[in-house]
mmCIF file of C-alpha atoms in Angstrom:
data_model
loop_
_atom_site.group_PDB
_atom_site.id
_atom_site.type_symbol
_atom_site.label_atom_id
_atom_site.label_comp_id
_atom_site.label_asym_id
_atom_site.label_seq_id
_atom_site.Cartn_x
_atom_site.Cartn_y
_atom_site.Cartn_z
ATOM 1 C CA MET A 636 -15.070 43.052 -30.019
ATOM 2 C CA SER A 637 -14.915 42.220 -26.357
ATOM 3 C CA ALA A 638 -17.614 40.189 -24.657
ATOM 4 C CA PRO A 639 -20.309 42.065 -22.736
ATOM 5 C CA PRO A 640 -19.777 42.054 -19.020
ATOM 6 C CA VAL A 641 -21.485 39.114 -17.076
ATOM 7 C CA ASP A 642 -24.124 39.900 -14.518
ATOM 8 C CA ILE A 643 -22.779 37.666 -11.636
ATOM 9 C CA GLY A 644 -25.951 38.179 -9.728
ATOM 10 C CA ARG A 645 -27.879 36.433 -12.547
ATOM 11 C CA VAL A 646 -25.386 33.595 -12.483
ATOM 12 C CA ASP A 647 -25.762 33.252 -8.797
ATOM 13 C CA ARG A 648 -29.634 33.178 -8.948
ATOM 14 C CA VAL A 649 -29.448 30.194 -11.380
ATOM 15 C CA LEU A 650 -26.893 28.455 -9.288
ATOM 16 C CA ALA A 651 -28.992 28.806 -6.146
ATOM 17 C CA ARG A 652 -31.758 26.764 -7.759
ATOM 18 C CA HIS A 653 -29.319 23.742 -7.867
ATOM 19 C CA PRO A 654 -27.959 21.989 -4.759
ATOM 20 C CA ALA A 655 -24.297 22.737 -4.068
ATOM 21 C CA GLY A 656 -21.662 20.007 -4.369
ATOM 22 C CA VAL A 657 -23.799 17.722 -6.435
ATOM 23 C CA GLN A 658 -21.870 16.623 -9.540
ATOM 24 C CA GLY A 659 -24.898 15.157 -11.191
ATOM 25 C CA GLU A 660 -26.376 18.584 -11.573
ATOM 26 C CA LEU A 661 -23.647 19.646 -13.967
ATOM 27 C CA ILE A 662 -25.507 19.302 -17.201
ATOM 28 C CA ASN A 663 -28.702 20.908 -15.751
ATOM 29 C CA VAL A 664 -26.724 23.829 -14.434
ATOM 30 C CA LEU A 665 -25.111 24.423 -17.795
ATOM 31 C CA HIS A 666 -28.524 24.333 -19.464
ATOM 32 C CA ASP A 667 -30.065 26.756 -17.093
ATOM 33 C CA LEU A 668 -27.071 29.178 -17.278
ATOM 34 C CA GLN A 669 -27.219 29.113 -21.030
ATOM 35 C CA ALA A 670 -31.000 29.731 -20.931
ATOM 36 C CA GLU A 671 -30.345 32.742 -18.720
ATOM 37 C CA LEU A 672 -27.363 34.260 -20.504
ATOM 38 C CA ARG A 673 -27.724 32.884 -24.041
ATOM 39 C CA TYR A 674 -24.112 31.534 -23.750
ATOM 40 C CA LEU A 675 -21.732 30.217 -21.212
ATOM 41 C CA PRO A 676 -19.244 32.926 -20.245
ATOM 42 C CA ARG A 677 -16.102 31.956 -18.441
ATOM 43 C CA GLN A 678 -17.041 33.630 -15.197
ATOM 44 C CA ALA A 679 -20.285 31.761 -15.077
ATOM 45 C CA LEU A 680 -18.515 28.390 -15.630
ATOM 46 C CA GLU A 681 -15.976 29.228 -12.938
ATOM 47 C CA ARG A 682 -18.700 30.047 -10.375
ATOM 48 C CA ALA A 683 -20.597 26.908 -11.396
ATOM 49 C CA ALA A 684 -17.468 24.752 -10.951
ATOM 50 C CA SER A 685 -16.993 26.018 -7.339
ATOM 51 C CA HIS A 686 -20.726 25.648 -6.648
ATOM 52 C CA LEU A 687 -20.769 22.065 -7.837
ATOM 53 C CA GLY A 688 -17.389 21.226 -6.441
ATOM 54 C CA VAL A 689 -16.149 20.061 -9.793
ATOM 55 C CA PRO A 690 -12.836 20.866 -11.310
ATOM 56 C CA GLU A 691 -12.989 23.770 -13.908
ATOM 57 C CA ALA A 692 -11.158 21.623 -16.249
ATOM 58 C CA HIS A 693 -13.894 18.813 -16.074
ATOM 59 C CA LEU A 694 -16.671 21.440 -16.590
ATOM 60 C CA PHE A 695 -14.798 22.930 -19.497
ATOM 61 C CA GLY A 696 -14.435 19.506 -21.042
ATOM 62 C CA VAL A 697 -18.139 18.896 -20.805
ATOM 63 C CA ALA A 698 -19.219 22.342 -22.122
ATOM 64 C CA THR A 699 -16.911 21.926 -25.172
ATOM 65 C CA PHE A 700 -18.064 18.442 -25.825
ATOM 66 C CA TYR A 701 -21.663 19.208 -26.542
ATOM 67 C CA GLU A 702 -22.579 21.205 -29.640
ATOM 68 C CA GLY A 703 -25.579 22.687 -27.744
ATOM 69 C CA PHE A 704 -23.367 24.630 -25.409
ATOM 70 C CA HIS A 705 -21.996 27.944 -26.550
ATOM 71 C CA LEU A 706 -18.843 29.481 -25.038
ATOM 72 C CA GLU A 707 -18.967 32.602 -27.232
ATOM 73 C CA PRO A 708 -21.610 35.302 -26.920
ATOM 74 C CA ARG A 709 -24.571 34.666 -29.234
ATOM 75 C CA GLY A 710 -26.872 37.205 -30.824
ATOM 76 C CA GLU A 711 -30.465 38.024 -29.711
ATOM 77 C CA HIS A 712 -31.740 36.169 -32.698
ATOM 78 C CA ILE A 713 -30.625 32.895 -34.004
ATOM 79 C CA CYS A 714 -30.862 31.987 -37.757
ATOM 80 C CA THR A 715 -30.107 28.290 -38.341
ATOM 81 C CA VAL A 716 -29.683 26.995 -41.899
ATOM 82 C CA CYS A 717 -30.169 23.303 -42.232
ATOM 83 C CA MET A 718 -27.396 21.808 -44.402
ATOM 84 C CA GLY A 719 -28.621 18.225 -44.343
ATOM 85 C CA THR A 720 -28.446 16.241 -47.495
ATOM 86 C CA ALA A 721 -32.150 16.892 -48.610
ATOM 87 C CA CYS A 722 -31.766 20.631 -47.849
ATOM 88 C CA HIS A 723 -28.293 20.726 -49.395
ATOM 89 C CA VAL A 724 -29.461 19.375 -52.735
ATOM 90 C CA ARG A 725 -32.363 21.816 -52.687
ATOM 91 C CA GLY A 726 -30.217 24.924 -52.411
ATOM 92 C CA ALA A 727 -29.213 25.361 -48.789
ATOM 93 C CA PRO A 728 -25.693 26.501 -49.717
ATOM 94 C CA ARG A 729 -27.243 29.470 -51.693
ATOM 95 C CA LEU A 730 -29.230 30.300 -48.548
ATOM 96 C CA VAL A 731 -26.101 30.562 -46.453
ATOM 97 C CA GLU A 732 -24.360 32.612 -49.165
ATOM 98 C CA GLN A 733 -27.345 35.021 -49.205
ATOM 99 C CA ALA A 734 -27.381 35.388 -45.412
ATOM 100 C CA GLU A 735 -23.617 35.816 -45.191
ATOM 101 C CA ARG A 736 -23.848 38.558 -47.871
ATOM 102 C CA ASP A 737 -26.722 40.301 -46.201
ATOM 103 C CA LEU A 738 -25.153 40.193 -42.697
ATOM 104 C CA GLY A 739 -21.522 40.590 -43.557
ATOM 105 C CA ILE A 740 -20.597 37.671 -41.412
ATOM 106 C CA ARG A 741 -19.669 34.052 -41.962
ATOM 107 C CA ALA A 742 -21.792 31.143 -40.719
ATOM 108 C CA GLY A 743 -21.047 30.396 -37.175
ATOM 109 C CA GLN A 744 -20.446 34.211 -36.428
ATOM 110 C CA THR A 745 -22.557 36.827 -34.756
ATOM 111 C CA THR A 746 -23.125 40.415 -36.155
ATOM 112 C CA PRO A 747 -21.071 43.023 -34.391
ATOM 113 C CA ASP A 748 -24.244 44.518 -32.868
ATOM 114 C CA MET A 749 -25.003 41.125 -31.345
ATOM 115 C CA ARG A 750 -28.448 41.223 -33.113
ATOM 116 C CA LEU A 751 -28.111 37.937 -34.940
ATOM 117 C CA THR A 752 -26.167 34.699 -34.903
ATOM 118 C CA LEU A 753 -25.897 32.737 -38.252
ATOM 119 C CA GLU A 754 -25.570 29.019 -37.759
ATOM 120 C CA THR A 755 -25.656 25.901 -39.846
ATOM 121 C CA VAL A 756 -26.828 22.555 -38.702
ATOM 122 C CA ASN A 757 -26.420 19.188 -40.361
ATOM 123 C CA CYS A 758 -29.985 17.909 -40.254
ATOM 124 C CA VAL A 759 -33.041 18.776 -38.238
ATOM 125 C CA GLY A 760 -35.113 15.831 -39.580
ATOM 126 C CA ALA A 761 -37.643 17.945 -41.414
ATOM 127 C CA CYS A 762 -36.321 16.911 -44.754
ATOM 128 C CA ALA A 763 -39.778 17.216 -46.476
ATOM 129 C CA LEU A 764 -39.700 20.991 -45.828
ATOM 130 C CA GLY A 765 -36.328 21.508 -47.225
ATOM 131 C CA PRO A 766 -34.511 23.727 -47.729
ATOM 132 C CA LEU A 767 -35.154 24.785 -44.178
ATOM 133 C CA VAL A 768 -34.307 27.742 -42.132
ATOM 134 C CA ILE A 769 -35.063 27.946 -38.411
ATOM 135 C CA PHE A 770 -35.476 31.541 -37.206
ATOM 136 C CA ASP A 771 -35.617 31.876 -33.446
ATOM 137 C CA GLY A 772 -37.069 28.450 -33.120
ATOM 138 C CA LYS A 773 -39.676 28.883 -35.944
ATOM 139 C CA TYR A 774 -39.323 26.543 -38.918
ATOM 140 C CA HIS A 775 -39.553 28.188 -42.405
ATOM 141 C CA GLY A 776 -39.836 25.483 -45.006
ATOM 142 C CA ASN A 777 -39.213 25.747 -48.873
ATOM 143 C CA MET A 778 -36.912 28.663 -48.202
ATOM 144 C CA THR A 779 -35.496 30.822 -50.983
ATOM 145 C CA PRO A 780 -32.675 33.283 -50.984
ATOM 146 C CA ASP A 781 -35.222 36.060 -51.587
ATOM 147 C CA ARG A 782 -37.375 35.123 -48.671
ATOM 148 C CA LEU A 783 -34.510 34.667 -46.388
ATOM 149 C CA GLY A 784 -33.129 38.088 -47.390
ATOM 150 C CA ARG A 785 -36.595 39.649 -46.450
ATOM 151 C CA LEU A 786 -36.668 37.752 -43.208
ATOM 152 C CA ILE A 787 -33.298 39.163 -42.290
ATOM 153 C CA GLY A 788 -34.193 42.448 -43.670
ATOM 154 C CA LYS A 789 -37.313 42.698 -41.394
ATOM 155 C CA LEU A 790 -34.989 42.351 -38.468
ATOM 156 C CA ALA A 791 -32.682 45.092 -39.581
ATOM 157 C CA LYS A 792 -35.729 47.436 -39.967
ATOM 158 C CA LYS A 793 -37.059 46.553 -36.531
ATOM 159 C CA GLY A 794 -33.617 47.298 -35.198
ATOM 160 C CA SER A 795 -33.355 50.728 -36.714
ATOM 161 C CA GLU A 796 -36.826 51.924 -35.483
ATOM 162 C CA MET H 1192 -13.038 -14.134 -4.555
ATOM 163 C CA GLU H 1193 -10.813 -15.957 -6.836
ATOM 164 C CA ARG H 1194 -11.278 -16.358 -10.585
ATOM 165 C CA ARG H 1195 -9.716 -19.163 -12.441
ATOM 166 C CA PHE H 1196 -9.416 -19.155 -16.304
ATOM 167 C CA LYS H 1197 -6.998 -19.815 -19.137
ATOM 168 C CA ILE H 1198 -4.746 -17.569 -21.089
ATOM 169 C CA ASN H 1199 -3.336 -19.330 -24.180
ATOM 170 C CA ASP H 1200 -4.319 -22.650 -22.643
ATOM 171 C CA ILE H 1201 -2.387 -22.058 -19.440
ATOM 172 C CA ASP H 1202 -4.309 -22.011 -16.185
ATOM 173 C CA VAL H 1203 -4.140 -18.645 -14.257
ATOM 174 C CA LYS H 1204 -5.718 -17.284 -11.139
ATOM 175 C CA ALA H 1205 -6.832 -13.786 -10.417
ATOM 176 C CA ARG H 1206 -8.839 -11.818 -7.878
ATOM 177 C CA ALA H 1207 -12.403 -10.965 -8.841
ATOM 178 C CA GLY H 1208 -12.597 -7.505 -10.303
ATOM 179 C CA GLU H 1209 -9.000 -7.592 -11.597
ATOM 180 C CA HIS H 1210 -8.445 -6.455 -15.233
ATOM 181 C CA LEU H 1211 -7.266 -8.957 -17.678
ATOM 182 C CA LEU H 1212 -4.170 -7.059 -18.914
ATOM 183 C CA ASP H 1213 -2.782 -6.787 -15.367
ATOM 184 C CA VAL H 1214 -3.322 -10.502 -14.777
ATOM 185 C CA ALA H 1215 -1.780 -11.556 -18.149
ATOM 186 C CA ARG H 1216 1.281 -9.362 -17.559
ATOM 187 C CA ARG H 1217 1.747 -10.734 -14.153
ATOM 188 C CA TYR H 1218 1.970 -14.305 -15.717
ATOM 189 C CA GLY H 1219 4.447 -12.948 -18.222
ATOM 190 C CA PHE H 1220 2.131 -12.850 -21.248
ATOM 191 C CA GLU H 1221 3.103 -10.145 -23.596
ATOM 192 C CA ILE H 1222 0.331 -7.860 -24.635
ATOM 193 C CA PRO H 1223 1.302 -4.389 -26.045
ATOM 194 C CA SER H 1224 -0.455 -1.343 -25.020
ATOM 195 C CA LEU H 1225 -0.151 2.428 -25.193
ATOM 196 C CA CYS H 1226 -2.729 4.062 -23.026
ATOM 197 C CA HIS H 1227 -2.297 1.847 -19.921
ATOM 198 C CA HIS H 1228 -0.658 2.699 -16.752
ATOM 199 C CA GLU H 1229 -0.812 0.394 -13.705
ATOM 200 C CA ALA H 1230 -1.549 3.320 -11.344
ATOM 201 C CA LEU H 1231 -4.327 4.828 -13.420
ATOM 202 C CA PRO H 1232 -7.881 3.678 -14.184
ATOM 203 C CA PRO H 1233 -8.036 1.951 -17.624
ATOM 204 C CA ILE H 1234 -10.251 3.292 -20.358
ATOM 205 C CA GLY H 1235 -9.484 1.219 -23.387
ATOM 206 C CA ALA H 1236 -8.550 4.149 -25.652
ATOM 207 C CA CYS H 1237 -5.597 2.953 -27.723
ATOM 208 C CA ARG H 1238 -7.175 -0.440 -28.578
ATOM 209 C CA ILE H 1239 -3.809 -2.068 -28.987
ATOM 210 C CA CYS H 1240 -4.221 -4.490 -26.005
ATOM 211 C CA LEU H 1241 -6.946 -6.394 -27.948
ATOM 212 C CA VAL H 1242 -7.183 -10.079 -27.104
ATOM 213 C CA GLU H 1243 -9.749 -12.797 -27.992
ATOM 214 C CA VAL H 1244 -11.925 -13.816 -25.134
ATOM 215 C CA ALA H 1245 -14.298 -16.788 -25.163
ATOM 216 C CA TRP H 1246 -16.772 -17.559 -22.449
ATOM 217 C CA GLY H 1247 -20.374 -18.926 -22.212
ATOM 218 C CA GLY H 1248 -20.618 -19.781 -25.925
ATOM 219 C CA ARG H 1249 -19.502 -16.391 -27.123
ATOM 220 C CA ARG H 1250 -16.151 -15.293 -28.524
ATOM 221 C CA GLU H 1251 -15.154 -11.689 -28.984
ATOM 222 C CA LEU H 1252 -12.265 -9.105 -29.269
ATOM 223 C CA CYS H 1253 -11.909 -7.123 -26.089
ATOM 224 C CA THR H 1254 -9.555 -4.506 -24.810
ATOM 225 C CA SER H 1255 -7.791 -6.457 -22.059
ATOM 226 C CA CYS H 1256 -6.898 -3.300 -19.967
ATOM 227 C CA ASN H 1257 -10.427 -2.686 -18.903
ATOM 228 C CA PHE H 1258 -11.823 -6.145 -19.156
ATOM 229 C CA GLU H 1259 -12.722 -7.668 -15.734
ATOM 230 C CA VAL H 1260 -11.809 -11.274 -15.485
ATOM 231 C CA ILE H 1261 -14.541 -13.957 -15.712
ATOM 232 C CA GLU H 1262 -14.405 -17.404 -14.117
ATOM 233 C CA GLY H 1263 -13.879 -20.159 -16.759
ATOM 234 C CA MET H 1264 -13.071 -17.844 -19.788
ATOM 235 C CA GLN H 1265 -10.443 -18.656 -22.438
ATOM 236 C CA VAL H 1266 -8.259 -15.903 -23.485
ATOM 237 C CA THR H 1267 -6.078 -15.947 -26.557
ATOM 238 C CA THR H 1268 -3.548 -13.242 -26.880
ATOM 239 C CA ASP H 1269 -2.245 -13.644 -30.391
ATOM 240 C CA THR H 1270 -4.908 -15.044 -32.901
ATOM 241 C CA PRO H 1271 -4.831 -13.963 -36.498
ATOM 242 C CA ALA H 1272 -7.919 -11.751 -35.687
ATOM 243 C CA VAL H 1273 -6.086 -10.067 -32.872
ATOM 244 C CA GLN H 1274 -3.004 -9.539 -35.121
ATOM 245 C CA HIS H 1275 -5.034 -8.158 -37.845
ATOM 246 C CA HIS H 1276 -7.133 -5.630 -35.723
ATOM 247 C CA ARG H 1277 -3.921 -4.511 -33.700
ATOM 248 C CA ALA H 1278 -2.275 -3.711 -37.081
ATOM 249 C CA MET H 1279 -5.251 -1.780 -38.263
ATOM 250 C CA ASN H 1280 -5.401 0.265 -35.058
ATOM 251 C CA LEU H 1281 -1.678 0.831 -35.112
ATOM 252 C CA GLU H 1282 -1.926 2.150 -38.735
ATOM 253 C CA LEU H 1283 -4.735 4.570 -37.616
ATOM 254 C CA LEU H 1284 -2.748 5.687 -34.670
ATOM 255 C CA LEU H 1285 0.359 6.057 -36.859
ATOM 256 C CA ALA H 1286 -1.543 8.754 -38.930
ATOM 257 C CA ARG H 1287 -1.886 10.777 -35.891
ATOM 258 C CA ALA H 1288 1.496 10.257 -34.435
ATOM 259 C CA PRO H 1289 4.108 9.642 -37.121
ATOM 260 C CA GLY H 1290 6.768 11.157 -34.984
ATOM 261 C CA SER H 1291 6.524 8.767 -32.185
ATOM 262 C CA ALA H 1292 9.511 6.289 -32.227
ATOM 263 C CA ARG H 1293 7.693 3.949 -29.793
ATOM 264 C CA LEU H 1294 4.589 3.743 -31.869
ATOM 265 C CA ARG H 1295 6.665 3.300 -35.173
ATOM 266 C CA GLU H 1296 8.538 0.368 -33.606
ATOM 267 C CA LEU H 1297 5.429 -1.261 -32.323
ATOM 268 C CA ALA H 1298 3.623 -0.729 -35.630
ATOM 269 C CA ALA H 1299 6.676 -2.361 -37.544
ATOM 270 C CA GLN H 1300 6.243 -5.435 -35.291
ATOM 271 C CA TYR H 1301 2.824 -5.823 -36.879
ATOM 272 C CA GLY H 1302 4.162 -5.230 -40.312
ATOM 273 C CA VAL H 1303 2.897 -1.676 -40.487
ATOM 274 C CA ARG H 1304 5.552 0.582 -41.757
ATOM 275 C CA ARG H 1305 3.482 3.322 -43.325
ATOM 276 C CA THR H 1306 -0.060 4.519 -43.011
ATOM 277 C CA ARG H 1307 -2.690 4.959 -45.695
ATOM 278 C CA PHE H 1308 -4.383 7.712 -43.643
ATOM 279 C CA GLY H 1309 -3.671 11.419 -43.685
ATOM 280 C CA PRO H 1310 -2.736 13.378 -40.608
ATOM 281 C CA PRO H 1311 -5.476 15.206 -38.583
ATOM 282 C CA ALA H 1312 -6.476 18.375 -40.324
ATOM 283 C CA THR H 1313 -5.940 20.418 -37.128
ATOM 284 C CA SER H 1314 -3.632 19.207 -34.306
ATOM 285 C CA PRO H 1315 -2.513 21.780 -31.826
ATOM 286 C CA LEU H 1316 -0.429 19.057 -30.241
ATOM 287 C CA PRO H 1317 1.328 16.973 -32.879
ATOM 288 C CA ASN H 1318 1.749 13.242 -32.264
ATOM 289 C CA CYS H 1319 -1.046 13.172 -29.579
ATOM 290 C CA ILE H 1320 -3.117 9.919 -29.908
ATOM 291 C CA LEU H 1321 -5.720 11.280 -27.487
ATOM 292 C CA CYS H 1322 -5.477 8.396 -25.101
ATOM 293 C CA GLU H 1323 -6.122 10.560 -22.147
ATOM 294 C CA LEU H 1324 -3.344 9.091 -20.084
ATOM 295 C CA CYS H 1325 -2.173 12.609 -19.215
ATOM 296 C CA VAL H 1326 -5.681 13.664 -18.229
ATOM 297 C CA ARG H 1327 -5.992 10.574 -15.970
ATOM 298 C CA ALA H 1328 -2.641 11.197 -14.339
ATOM 299 C CA CYS H 1329 -3.397 14.808 -13.713
ATOM 300 C CA GLU H 1330 -6.773 13.865 -12.218
ATOM 301 C CA GLN H 1331 -5.229 11.181 -10.059
ATOM 302 C CA LEU H 1332 -2.625 13.541 -8.699
ATOM 303 C CA GLY H 1333 -5.570 15.754 -7.634
ATOM 304 C CA ASN H 1334 -4.557 18.703 -9.865
ATOM 305 C CA HIS H 1335 -7.321 18.466 -12.412
ATOM 306 C CA ALA H 1336 -5.672 20.906 -14.743
ATOM 307 C CA LEU H 1337 -6.038 18.976 -17.931
ATOM 308 C CA THR H 1338 -9.134 17.889 -19.787
ATOM 309 C CA MET H 1339 -10.299 16.652 -23.111
ATOM 310 C CA VAL H 1340 -11.589 19.668 -24.995
ATOM 311 C CA GLY H 1341 -14.266 19.385 -27.796
ATOM 312 C CA ARG H 1342 -14.975 16.265 -29.646
ATOM 313 C CA GLY H 1343 -14.848 14.485 -32.929
ATOM 314 C CA ASP H 1344 -12.113 15.733 -35.297
ATOM 315 C CA LYS H 1345 -11.560 18.858 -33.055
ATOM 316 C CA LYS H 1346 -11.056 16.784 -29.862
ATOM 317 C CA ARG H 1347 -7.785 17.592 -28.143
ATOM 318 C CA ILE H 1348 -5.982 17.859 -24.738
ATOM 319 C CA GLY H 1349 -6.008 21.250 -23.045
ATOM 320 C CA LEU H 1350 -6.373 23.351 -19.960
ATOM 321 C CA ALA H 1351 -9.716 24.804 -18.903
ATOM 322 C CA PHE H 1352 -10.678 27.847 -20.958
ATOM 323 C CA ASN H 1353 -7.557 27.196 -23.107
ATOM 324 C CA SER H 1354 -5.702 29.582 -20.884
ATOM 325 C CA PRO H 1355 -3.042 29.463 -18.063
ATOM 326 C CA SER H 1356 -4.329 27.346 -15.107
ATOM 327 C CA GLU H 1357 -3.878 27.881 -11.531
ATOM 328 C CA GLN H 1358 -4.308 23.967 -11.018
ATOM 329 C CA CYS H 1359 -1.254 23.188 -13.123
ATOM 330 C CA THR H 1360 1.620 22.753 -10.759
ATOM 331 C CA GLY H 1361 4.006 22.140 -13.534
ATOM 332 C CA CYS H 1362 4.866 18.604 -12.274
ATOM 333 C CA ALA H 1363 5.109 17.397 -15.807
ATOM 334 C CA SER H 1364 3.495 13.976 -14.882
ATOM 335 C CA CYS H 1365 1.432 14.331 -17.985
ATOM 336 C CA ALA H 1366 4.579 14.611 -20.120
ATOM 337 C CA SER H 1367 6.274 11.608 -18.395
ATOM 338 C CA VAL H 1368 3.337 9.303 -18.881
ATOM 339 C CA CYS H 1369 2.577 10.194 -22.507
ATOM 340 C CA PRO H 1370 3.224 7.205 -24.742
ATOM 341 C CA THR H 1371 4.104 9.337 -27.650
ATOM 342 C CA GLU H 1372 6.176 11.877 -25.622
ATOM 343 C CA CYS H 1373 4.261 14.633 -27.328
ATOM 344 C CA ILE H 1374 3.797 17.108 -24.608
ATOM 345 C CA PRO H 1375 6.614 19.689 -24.792
ATOM 346 C CA VAL H 1376 8.278 20.493 -21.341
ATOM 347 C CA LYS H 1377 11.389 22.589 -21.059
ATOM 348 C CA ASP H 1378 13.508 23.376 -18.031
ATOM 349 C CA THR H 1379 15.600 26.504 -18.146
ATOM 350 C CA ALA H 1380 17.038 29.003 -15.628
ATOM 351 C CA ALA H 1381 13.699 30.798 -15.672
ATOM 352 C CA GLY H 1382 11.812 27.682 -14.704
ATOM 353 C CA ARG H 1383 9.847 24.879 -16.326
ATOM 354 C CA THR H 1384 7.741 25.684 -19.299
ATOM 355 C CA ILE H 1385 4.751 23.473 -19.884
ATOM 356 C CA TRP H 1386 1.243 23.966 -21.326
ATOM 357 C CA GLY H 1387 2.234 27.697 -22.135
ATOM 358 C CA GLN H 1388 3.213 28.493 -18.485
ATOM 359 C CA THR H 1389 6.587 28.991 -16.894
ATOM 360 C CA HIS H 1390 6.776 27.633 -13.350
ATOM 361 C CA PRO H 1391 9.675 28.886 -11.200
ATOM 362 C CA LEU H 1392 11.769 25.912 -9.901
ATOM 363 C CA VAL H 1393 13.038 25.216 -6.395
ATOM 364 C CA LEU H 1394 16.713 24.665 -6.502
ATOM 365 C CA CYS H 1395 18.639 22.437 -4.157
ATOM 366 C CA LYS H 1396 20.379 24.611 -1.612
ATOM 367 C CA VAL H 1397 23.443 22.342 -1.674
ATOM 368 C CA CYS H 1398 24.033 21.488 -5.323
ATOM 369 C CA GLY H 1399 21.635 23.761 -7.183
ATOM 370 C CA ALA H 1400 19.834 21.039 -9.049
ATOM 371 C CA PRO H 1401 16.116 21.633 -9.580
ATOM 372 C CA VAL H 1402 14.059 19.853 -7.014
ATOM 373 C CA MET H 1403 10.485 20.596 -8.063
ATOM 374 C CA THR H 1404 8.481 23.658 -9.100
ATOM 375 C CA GLU H 1405 7.391 26.298 -6.451
ATOM 376 C CA ARG H 1406 3.746 25.371 -6.909
ATOM 377 C CA GLN H 1407 4.500 21.661 -6.351
ATOM 378 C CA ARG H 1408 6.316 22.600 -3.173
ATOM 379 C CA ALA H 1409 3.524 24.867 -1.910
ATOM 380 C CA LYS H 1410 0.988 22.061 -2.512
ATOM 381 C CA ALA H 1411 3.089 19.369 -0.882
ATOM 382 C CA ILE H 1412 3.654 21.603 2.159
ATOM 383 C CA ALA H 1413 -0.101 22.215 2.393
ATOM 384 C CA LYS H 1414 -0.865 18.548 2.012
ATOM 385 C CA LYS H 1415 1.886 16.748 3.967
ATOM 386 C CA GLY H 1416 2.485 19.357 6.728
ATOM 387 C CA LEU H 1417 6.239 18.861 6.420
ATOM 388 C CA PRO H 1418 8.399 21.833 7.204
ATOM 389 C CA GLU H 1419 9.327 24.062 4.203
ATOM 390 C CA GLU H 1420 13.092 23.172 4.597
ATOM 391 C CA TYR H 1421 12.153 19.580 3.873
ATOM 392 C CA TYR H 1422 11.762 20.573 0.228
ATOM 393 C CA ASP H 1423 14.859 22.658 -0.182
ATOM 394 C CA PHE H 1424 17.181 19.928 -1.050
ATOM 395 C CA CYS H 1425 17.260 17.363 -3.823
ATOM 396 C CA GLU H 1426 16.922 13.741 -2.984
ATOM 397 C CA SER H 1427 20.592 12.844 -3.325
ATOM 398 C CA CYS H 1428 21.709 15.791 -1.173
ATOM 399 C CA LYS H 1429 18.946 14.924 1.361
ATOM 400 C CA GLN H 1430 20.228 11.379 1.524
ATOM 401 C CA SER H 1431 23.921 12.363 1.872
ATOM 402 C CA THR H 1432 23.141 14.942 4.667
ATOM 403 C CA ALA H 1433 21.150 12.240 6.446
ATOM 404 C CA SER H 1434 23.874 9.596 6.100
ATOM 405 C CA LYS H 1435 26.531 12.091 7.278
ATOM 406 C CA ARG H 1436 24.480 12.851 10.393
ATOM 407 C CA PHE H 1437 23.934 9.225 11.024
ATOM 408 C CA ALA H 1438 27.690 8.485 10.596
ATOM 409 C CA SER H 1439 28.503 11.281 13.138
ATOM 410 C CA ILE H 1440 26.240 9.758 15.591
ATOM 411 C CA VAL H 1441 27.482 6.249 15.131
ATOM 412 C CA TRP H 1442 31.221 6.842 14.931
#
């Protein structure tokens, strides 16, 4: 599946909020671009590099260094399963299996309709709530495969309406 | 400002701000290193140039390549601790680059002939020890084509967006500074192939030997303002033409 086209106007509006030629703005620019576009497409990074006066290679190095930056398109919704030790022993792998089965994708992938991205994370520090799933920023503690299936199912229903 | 200190009990002098490895080598002390190049900023990546430094009541192991000299410090280049840690670091590097003759030789000098560690799970560039010397060289030359990509066990050397780069001139400086010679570069009739790109070569108008890549030439012309013909000949043909012209004037 090819990436959706990038609205360069949106990229430029984000860049206009940051002074040109200031290398120290690099991380801020990446954060803002990702907030706007949900990921960092190549065209956006190229424009950011020329706006900041930074080599593209350098920008790419920074963008790939941090886990928080995504260079592949992400879904409208983000489902993050915590795989930290506490969540792991309380059944997180079964949650991932359930989600992978329901969605027909592997962890780290996005559904072909770009509705949802399934991710794993190594620990979010909310071990007392484990096993934990973060769905669009909302923490769902004591998760079970059943409940996770319903959570994902709700989304599918919303989509078909 | 001058800094005076001792290396292996011998008095040495250096300028303030100089790095220890450069000073030590100037005085003829042998300190091995892999990621150091005198023309490039040091980053202390390979950790083979470790030495023991004592000053102000403290004593520690430091990478000498990026350690700025301190007045009155005592440096020891070959203590048992230095030997031990160099050997350990060499063994770790050997796991990444078992194919490097230079590394194997250096490791053998420290009694390391095999490594207990496995090779990296994924390595798009076999024998790369991630010392960043190539990245620093590319940066210093003003090309900025190379970068470190990713991090942790996925860290590697690459081009922006992992795709052909307009910045890469095919100069192959990255390959020539690489301590493990792990960057493939191949010159054929079609040009020079490096980092997945083939760069057409400028051939000497007299002898046909490759002079440089066309991109290198374009960049040099833009930067130096010399006429295009200047880059049409290889160094030895340029020299012999000049000396012939000189001879014709003199005789």
